[in-house]
Tab-separated table of C-alpha atoms in Angstrom:
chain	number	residue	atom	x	y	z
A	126	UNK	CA	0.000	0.000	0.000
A	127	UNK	CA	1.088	3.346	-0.974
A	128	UNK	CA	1.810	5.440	2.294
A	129	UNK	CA	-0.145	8.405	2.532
A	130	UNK	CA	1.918	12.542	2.301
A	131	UNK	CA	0.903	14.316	5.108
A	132	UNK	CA	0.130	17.653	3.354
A	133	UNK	CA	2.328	20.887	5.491
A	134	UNK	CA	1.248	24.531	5.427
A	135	UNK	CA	3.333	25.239	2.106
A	136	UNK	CA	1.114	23.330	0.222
A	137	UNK	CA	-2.042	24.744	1.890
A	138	UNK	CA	-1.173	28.091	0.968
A	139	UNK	CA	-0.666	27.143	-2.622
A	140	UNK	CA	-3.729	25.833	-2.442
A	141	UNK	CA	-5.531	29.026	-1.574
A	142	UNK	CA	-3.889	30.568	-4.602
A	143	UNK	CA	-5.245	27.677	-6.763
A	144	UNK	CA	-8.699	27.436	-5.503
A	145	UNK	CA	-9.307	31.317	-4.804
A	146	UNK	CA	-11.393	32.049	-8.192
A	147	UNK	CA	-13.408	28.809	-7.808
A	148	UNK	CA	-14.667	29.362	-3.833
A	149	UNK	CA	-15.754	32.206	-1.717
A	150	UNK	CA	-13.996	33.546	0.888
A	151	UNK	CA	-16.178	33.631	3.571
A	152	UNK	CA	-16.665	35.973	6.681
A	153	UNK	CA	-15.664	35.701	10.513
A	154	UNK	CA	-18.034	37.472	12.546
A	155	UNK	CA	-18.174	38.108	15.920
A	156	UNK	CA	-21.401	37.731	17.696
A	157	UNK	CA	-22.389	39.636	20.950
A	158	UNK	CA	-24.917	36.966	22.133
A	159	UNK	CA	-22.501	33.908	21.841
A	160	UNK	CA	-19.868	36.199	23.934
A	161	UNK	CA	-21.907	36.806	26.411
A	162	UNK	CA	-23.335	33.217	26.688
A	163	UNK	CA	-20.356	31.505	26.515
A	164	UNK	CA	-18.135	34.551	28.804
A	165	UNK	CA	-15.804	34.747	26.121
A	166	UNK	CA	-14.530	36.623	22.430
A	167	UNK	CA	-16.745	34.644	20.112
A	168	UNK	CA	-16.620	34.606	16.635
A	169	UNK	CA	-17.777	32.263	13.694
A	170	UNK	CA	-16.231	31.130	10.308
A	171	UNK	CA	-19.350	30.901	8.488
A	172	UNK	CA	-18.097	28.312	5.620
A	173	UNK	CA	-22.448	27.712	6.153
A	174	UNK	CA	-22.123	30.605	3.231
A	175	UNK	CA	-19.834	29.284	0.971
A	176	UNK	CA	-20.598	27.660	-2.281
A	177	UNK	CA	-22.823	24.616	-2.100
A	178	UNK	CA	-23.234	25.512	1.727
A	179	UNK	CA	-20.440	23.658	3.139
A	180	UNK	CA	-16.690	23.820	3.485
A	181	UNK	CA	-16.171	20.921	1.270
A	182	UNK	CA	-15.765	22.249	-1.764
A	183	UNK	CA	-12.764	23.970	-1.391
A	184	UNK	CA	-10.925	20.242	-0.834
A	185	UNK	CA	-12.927	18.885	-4.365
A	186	UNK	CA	-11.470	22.286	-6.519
A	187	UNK	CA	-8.036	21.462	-5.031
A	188	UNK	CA	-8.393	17.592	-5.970
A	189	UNK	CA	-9.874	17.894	-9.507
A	190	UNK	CA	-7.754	21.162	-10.374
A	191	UNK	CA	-4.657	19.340	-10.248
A	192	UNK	CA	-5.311	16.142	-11.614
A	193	UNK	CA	-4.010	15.119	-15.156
A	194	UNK	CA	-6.180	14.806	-19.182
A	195	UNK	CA	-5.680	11.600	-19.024
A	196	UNK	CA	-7.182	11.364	-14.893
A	197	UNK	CA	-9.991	13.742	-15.822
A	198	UNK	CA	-10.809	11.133	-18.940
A	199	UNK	CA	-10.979	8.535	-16.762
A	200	UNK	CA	-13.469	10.114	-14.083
A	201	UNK	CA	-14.326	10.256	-10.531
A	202	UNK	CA	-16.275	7.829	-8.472
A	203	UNK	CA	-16.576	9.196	-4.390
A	204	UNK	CA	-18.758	8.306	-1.215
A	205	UNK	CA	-20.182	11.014	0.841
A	206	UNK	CA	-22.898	11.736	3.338
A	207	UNK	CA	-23.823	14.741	1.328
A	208	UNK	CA	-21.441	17.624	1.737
A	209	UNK	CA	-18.250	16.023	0.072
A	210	UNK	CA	-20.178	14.400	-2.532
A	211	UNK	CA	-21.455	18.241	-3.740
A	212	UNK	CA	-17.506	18.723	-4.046
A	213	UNK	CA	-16.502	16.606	-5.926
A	214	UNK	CA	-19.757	16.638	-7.879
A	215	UNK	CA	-19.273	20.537	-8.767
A	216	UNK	CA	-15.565	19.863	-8.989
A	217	UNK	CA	-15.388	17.437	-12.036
A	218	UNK	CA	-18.541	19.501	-13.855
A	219	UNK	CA	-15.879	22.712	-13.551
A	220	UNK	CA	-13.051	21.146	-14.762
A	221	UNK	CA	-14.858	18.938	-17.695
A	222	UNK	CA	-14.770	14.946	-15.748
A	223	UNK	CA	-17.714	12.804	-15.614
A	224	UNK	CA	-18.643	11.693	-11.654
A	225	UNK	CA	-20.470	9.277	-9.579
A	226	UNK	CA	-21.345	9.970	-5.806
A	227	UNK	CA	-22.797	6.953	-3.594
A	228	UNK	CA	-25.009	8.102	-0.929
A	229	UNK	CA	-26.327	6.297	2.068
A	230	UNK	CA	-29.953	5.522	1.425
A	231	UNK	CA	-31.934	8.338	3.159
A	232	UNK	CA	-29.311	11.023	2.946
A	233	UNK	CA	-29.927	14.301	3.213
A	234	UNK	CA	-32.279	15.142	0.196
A	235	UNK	CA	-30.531	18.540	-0.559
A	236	UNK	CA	-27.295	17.293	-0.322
A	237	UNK	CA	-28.591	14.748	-2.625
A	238	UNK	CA	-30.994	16.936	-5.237
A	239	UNK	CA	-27.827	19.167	-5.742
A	240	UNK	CA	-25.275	16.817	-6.368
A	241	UNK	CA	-27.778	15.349	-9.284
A	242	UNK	CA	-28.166	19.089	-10.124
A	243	UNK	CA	-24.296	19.040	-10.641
A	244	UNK	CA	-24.542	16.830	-13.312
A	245	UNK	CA	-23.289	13.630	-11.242
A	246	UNK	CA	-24.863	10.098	-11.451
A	247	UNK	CA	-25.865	9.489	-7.993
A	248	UNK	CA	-26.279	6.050	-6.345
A	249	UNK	CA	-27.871	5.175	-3.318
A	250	UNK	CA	-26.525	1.968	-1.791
A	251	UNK	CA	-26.133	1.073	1.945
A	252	UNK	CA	-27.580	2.584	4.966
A	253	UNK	CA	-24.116	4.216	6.487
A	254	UNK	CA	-21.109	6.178	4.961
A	255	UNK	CA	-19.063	3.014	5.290
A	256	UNK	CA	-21.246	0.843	3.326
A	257	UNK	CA	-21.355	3.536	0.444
A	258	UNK	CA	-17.560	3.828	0.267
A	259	UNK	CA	-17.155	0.051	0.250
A	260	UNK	CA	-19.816	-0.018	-3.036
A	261	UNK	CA	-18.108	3.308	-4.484
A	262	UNK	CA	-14.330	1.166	-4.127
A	263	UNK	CA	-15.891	-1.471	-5.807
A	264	UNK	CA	-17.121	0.687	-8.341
A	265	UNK	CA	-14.116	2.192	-9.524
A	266	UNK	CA	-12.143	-1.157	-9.707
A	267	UNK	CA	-14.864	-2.170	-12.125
A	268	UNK	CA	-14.680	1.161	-14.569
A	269	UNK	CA	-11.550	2.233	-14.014
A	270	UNK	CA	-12.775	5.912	-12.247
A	271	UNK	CA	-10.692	7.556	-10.296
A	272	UNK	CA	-11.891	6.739	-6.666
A	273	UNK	CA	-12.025	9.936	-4.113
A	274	UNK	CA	-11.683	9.263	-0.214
A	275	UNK	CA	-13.019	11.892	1.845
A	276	UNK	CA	-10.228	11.361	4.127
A	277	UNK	CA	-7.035	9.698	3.089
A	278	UNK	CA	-6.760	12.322	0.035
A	279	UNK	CA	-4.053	14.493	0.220
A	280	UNK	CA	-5.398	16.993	-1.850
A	281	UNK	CA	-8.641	17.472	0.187
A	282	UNK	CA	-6.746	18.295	3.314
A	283	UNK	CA	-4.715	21.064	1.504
A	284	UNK	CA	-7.878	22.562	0.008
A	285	UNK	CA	-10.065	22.497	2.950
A	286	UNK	CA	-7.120	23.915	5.060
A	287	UNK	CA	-7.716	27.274	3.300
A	288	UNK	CA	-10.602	27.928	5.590
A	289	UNK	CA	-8.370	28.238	8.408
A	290	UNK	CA	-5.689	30.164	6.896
A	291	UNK	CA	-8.664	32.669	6.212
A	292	UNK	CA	-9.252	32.678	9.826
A	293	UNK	CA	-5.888	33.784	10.886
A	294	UNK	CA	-5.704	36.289	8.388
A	295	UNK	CA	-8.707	38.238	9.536
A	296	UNK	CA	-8.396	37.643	12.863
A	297	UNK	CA	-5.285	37.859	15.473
A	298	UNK	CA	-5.361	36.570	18.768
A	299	UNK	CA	-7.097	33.842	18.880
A	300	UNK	CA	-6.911	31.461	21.667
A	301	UNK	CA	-8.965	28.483	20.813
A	302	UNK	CA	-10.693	27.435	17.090
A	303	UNK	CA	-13.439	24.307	17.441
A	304	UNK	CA	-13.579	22.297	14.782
A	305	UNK	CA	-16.187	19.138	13.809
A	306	UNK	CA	-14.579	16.249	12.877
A	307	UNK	CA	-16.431	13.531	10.819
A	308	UNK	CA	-13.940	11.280	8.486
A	309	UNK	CA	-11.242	14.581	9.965
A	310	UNK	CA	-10.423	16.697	6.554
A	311	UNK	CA	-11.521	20.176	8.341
A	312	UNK	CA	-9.760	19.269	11.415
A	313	UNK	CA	-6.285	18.051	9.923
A	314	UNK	CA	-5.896	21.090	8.019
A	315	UNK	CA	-6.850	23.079	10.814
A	316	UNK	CA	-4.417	21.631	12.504
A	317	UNK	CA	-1.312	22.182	9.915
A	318	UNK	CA	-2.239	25.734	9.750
A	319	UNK	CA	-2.502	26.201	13.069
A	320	UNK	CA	1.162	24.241	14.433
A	321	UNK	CA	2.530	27.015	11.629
A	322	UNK	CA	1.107	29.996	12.169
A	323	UNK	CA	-0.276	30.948	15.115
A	324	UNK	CA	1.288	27.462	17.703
A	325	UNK	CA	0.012	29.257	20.644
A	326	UNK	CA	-4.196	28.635	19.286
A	327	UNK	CA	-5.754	25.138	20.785
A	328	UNK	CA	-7.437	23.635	17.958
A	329	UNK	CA	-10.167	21.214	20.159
A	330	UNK	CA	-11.879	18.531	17.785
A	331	UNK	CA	-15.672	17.798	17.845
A	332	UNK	CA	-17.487	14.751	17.192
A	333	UNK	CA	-20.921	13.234	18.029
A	334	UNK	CA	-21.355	11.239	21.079
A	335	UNK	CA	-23.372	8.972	18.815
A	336	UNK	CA	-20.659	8.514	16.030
A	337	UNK	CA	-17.437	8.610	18.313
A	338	UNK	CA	-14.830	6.408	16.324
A	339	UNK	CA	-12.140	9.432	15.242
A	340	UNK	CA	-12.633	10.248	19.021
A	341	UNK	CA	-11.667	6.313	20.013
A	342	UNK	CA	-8.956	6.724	17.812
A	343	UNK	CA	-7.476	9.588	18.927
A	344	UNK	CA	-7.212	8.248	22.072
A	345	UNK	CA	-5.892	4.801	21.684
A	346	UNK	CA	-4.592	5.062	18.406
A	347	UNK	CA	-6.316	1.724	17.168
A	348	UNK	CA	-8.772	2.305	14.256
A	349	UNK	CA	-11.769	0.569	14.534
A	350	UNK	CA	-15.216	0.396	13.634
A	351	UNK	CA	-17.804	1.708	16.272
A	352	UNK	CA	-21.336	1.832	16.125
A	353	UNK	CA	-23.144	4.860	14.823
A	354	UNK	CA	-26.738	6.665	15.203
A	355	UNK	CA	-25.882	10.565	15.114
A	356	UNK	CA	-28.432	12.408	13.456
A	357	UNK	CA	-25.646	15.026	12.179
A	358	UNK	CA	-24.908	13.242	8.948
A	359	UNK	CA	-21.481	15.294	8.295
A	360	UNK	CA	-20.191	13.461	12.024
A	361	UNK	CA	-22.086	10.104	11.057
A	362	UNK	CA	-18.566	7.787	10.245
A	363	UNK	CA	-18.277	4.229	11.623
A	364	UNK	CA	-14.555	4.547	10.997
A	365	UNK	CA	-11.462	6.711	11.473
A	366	UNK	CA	-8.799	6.934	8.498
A	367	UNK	CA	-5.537	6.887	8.460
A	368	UNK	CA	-4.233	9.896	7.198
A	369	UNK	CA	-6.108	12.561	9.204
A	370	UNK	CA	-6.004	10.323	12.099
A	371	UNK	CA	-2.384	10.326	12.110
A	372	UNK	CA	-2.164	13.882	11.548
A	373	UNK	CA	-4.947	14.558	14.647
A	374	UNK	CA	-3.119	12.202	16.926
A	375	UNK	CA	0.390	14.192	16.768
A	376	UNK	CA	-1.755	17.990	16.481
A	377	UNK	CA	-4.668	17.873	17.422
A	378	UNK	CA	-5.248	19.245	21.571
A	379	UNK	CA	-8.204	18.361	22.595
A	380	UNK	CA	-11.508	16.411	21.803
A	381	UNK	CA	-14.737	16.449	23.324
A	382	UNK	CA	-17.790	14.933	22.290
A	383	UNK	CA	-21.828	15.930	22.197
A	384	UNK	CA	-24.785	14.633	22.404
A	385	UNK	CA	-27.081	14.758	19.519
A	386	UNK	CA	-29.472	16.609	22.013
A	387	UNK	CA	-27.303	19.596	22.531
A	388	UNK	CA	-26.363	19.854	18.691
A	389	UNK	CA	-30.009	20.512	17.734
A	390	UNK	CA	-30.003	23.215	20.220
A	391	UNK	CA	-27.269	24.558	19.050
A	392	UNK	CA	-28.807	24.953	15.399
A	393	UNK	CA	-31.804	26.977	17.461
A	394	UNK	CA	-29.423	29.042	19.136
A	395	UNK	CA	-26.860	29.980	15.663
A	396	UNK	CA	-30.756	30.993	14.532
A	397	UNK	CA	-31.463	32.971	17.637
A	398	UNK	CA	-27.950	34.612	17.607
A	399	UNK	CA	-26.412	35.037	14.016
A	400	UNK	CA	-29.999	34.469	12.098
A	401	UNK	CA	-28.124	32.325	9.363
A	402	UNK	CA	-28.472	28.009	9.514
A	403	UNK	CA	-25.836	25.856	10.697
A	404	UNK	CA	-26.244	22.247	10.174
A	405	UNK	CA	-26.136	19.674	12.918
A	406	UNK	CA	-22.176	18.977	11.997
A	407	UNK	CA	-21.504	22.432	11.609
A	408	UNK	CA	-23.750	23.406	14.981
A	409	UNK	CA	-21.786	20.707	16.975
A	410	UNK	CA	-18.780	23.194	17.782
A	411	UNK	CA	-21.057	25.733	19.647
A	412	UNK	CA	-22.678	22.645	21.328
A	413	UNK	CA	-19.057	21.645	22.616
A	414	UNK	CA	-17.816	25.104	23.717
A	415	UNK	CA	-21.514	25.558	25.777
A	416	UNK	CA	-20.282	22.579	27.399
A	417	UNK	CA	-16.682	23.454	28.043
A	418	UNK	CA	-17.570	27.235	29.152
A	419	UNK	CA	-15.634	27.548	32.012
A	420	UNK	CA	-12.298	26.650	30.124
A	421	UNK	CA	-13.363	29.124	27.562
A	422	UNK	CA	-13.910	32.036	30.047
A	423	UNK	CA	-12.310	35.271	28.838
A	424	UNK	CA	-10.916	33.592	25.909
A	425	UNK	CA	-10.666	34.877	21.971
A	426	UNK	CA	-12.759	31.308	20.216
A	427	UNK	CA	-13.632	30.933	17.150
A	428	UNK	CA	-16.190	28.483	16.229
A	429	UNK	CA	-15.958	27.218	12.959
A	430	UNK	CA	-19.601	26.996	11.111
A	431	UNK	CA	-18.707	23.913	8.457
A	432	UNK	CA	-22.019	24.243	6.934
A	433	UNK	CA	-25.938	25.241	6.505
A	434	UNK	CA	-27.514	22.370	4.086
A	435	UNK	CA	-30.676	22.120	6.779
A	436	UNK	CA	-33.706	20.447	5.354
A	437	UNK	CA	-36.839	21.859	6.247
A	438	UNK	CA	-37.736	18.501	8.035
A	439	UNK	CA	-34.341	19.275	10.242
A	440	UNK	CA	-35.518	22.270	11.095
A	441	UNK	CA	-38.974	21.611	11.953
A	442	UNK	CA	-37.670	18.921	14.134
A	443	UNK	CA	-35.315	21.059	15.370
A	444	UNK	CA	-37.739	24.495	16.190
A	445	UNK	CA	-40.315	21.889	17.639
């Protein structure tokens, strides 16, 4: 087996460059009510606003962009909960590839629509993430695609990096960023940038208590499969990976998990307090920090939103 490049900051940056005309750059506000709830300097990286509503993208632009005629001609075949689907999905329609996303069955039904939108032929096959990435492998053996990992890519850890280089560029100071971690991309670049430029920030890790296998992982350093029943799809992973696990265990701070209970009232209270929509994955960082207020007392925190694709199911469920 081919071992896996840990991406460094150097090639996140270059990144940025590449990806820049493709994404948004998106704003870190600070928010009055979340400072005063949580005692602390609060402010949000609201990737919930960039293209395709989630973070993702940037990491499928990096991936496709640099990929070879002959790779492009070939195509891409990827498994995704929703939100990394969309990116590679938009990815290979901008730069000319043909693609094929396998969802879960009963996956998030905008995540879904627009990644058919995108021009990709989507599959549904399994009833996890795992079961739709062991189809998709199978898949690309068969045709010959190019098969995407969400996690142990490289490329998608450099491009989804750029988020946090944005951070530190608008913002100085900053004592602690929270970051959801699902199959890890977000948090592994997060990570880099962070051990680079600014060594003094604790980057704390979030995950679902009800999909905790990174957070297993992290801890013991054996990958295995865990049971999972999160109703944040973007944190629903039976698995850790390799790459970004190796990167979190030697970076990564701190880890704390949340129950599916507080995430849905932290999508209520990113309503109440920025009026935009997180979704649960994205909402699971202000769940964490409500829970770890004391050690965030008089602190500068940012809380990174990773994304807003709420159905309007979600958010009945959620309001209700």
């Amino acid at each position: 087996m081919t071992k896996l490049t840990e991406p460094n900051v150097n090639d996140i940056k270059k990144s940025h460059n590449a990806i820049s005309k493709h994404v948004l750059r998106t704003p870190v506000r600070h928010y009055p009510v979340l400072s005063e709830l949580l005692d602390a300097d609060v402010w949000v990286k609201h990737e919930n606003f960039q293209l395709l509503g989630a973070f993702k993208v940037r990491g499928g632009i990096n991936l496709v962009s640099k990929t070879s005629s002959e790779d492009r001609s070939r195509g891409f075949v990827t498994a995704s909960s929703g939100n990394h689907g969309q990116s590679i999905a938009y990815a290979s329609r901008t730069f000319g590839a043909e693609c094929t996303v396998v969802l879960p069955e009963g996956a998030n039904p905008i995540k879904a629509q627009n990644i058919a939108f995108l021009g990709a032929n989507l599959i549904f096959h399994g009833d996890v993430f795992e079961r739709s990435r062991e189809y998709a492998e199978e898949l690309a053996e068969k045709d010959g695609s190019r098969f995407v990992c969400a996690a142990n890519t490289p490329e998608l850890i450099e491009g989804v990096g750029t988020y946090t280089l944005e951070i530190y560029e608008d913002l100085n100071d900053i004592d602690v960023i929270m970051v959801p971690i699902g199959a890890g991309s977000g948090a592994a670049g997060a990570c880099i940038v962070t051990d680079s430029v600014s060594p003094s920030t604790k980057v704390i890790g979030v995950q679902a208590a009800n999909a905790p296998a990174a957070y297993h992982a992290w801890k013991s350093g054996i990958i295995r499969t865990y049971p999972m029943t999160t109703v944040a799809e973007g944190l629903a992973t039976e698995s850790a990976y390799e790459l970004t696990m190796g990167i979190l265990r030697t970076r990564l701070k701190q880890f704390e998990l949340v129950e599916d209970s507080h995430i849905l009232q932290a999508i209520k209270l990113y309503i109440h307090a920025t009026r935009t929509l997180v979704e649960h994955a994205g909402a699971s960082t202000l769940a964490a920090a409500l829970n770890i207020k004391e050690q965030l007392r008089g602190k500068r925190v940012v809380l990174v939103a990773s994304g807003g694709n709420v159905t309007v199911d979600q958010l009945k469920s959620v309001l209700d």
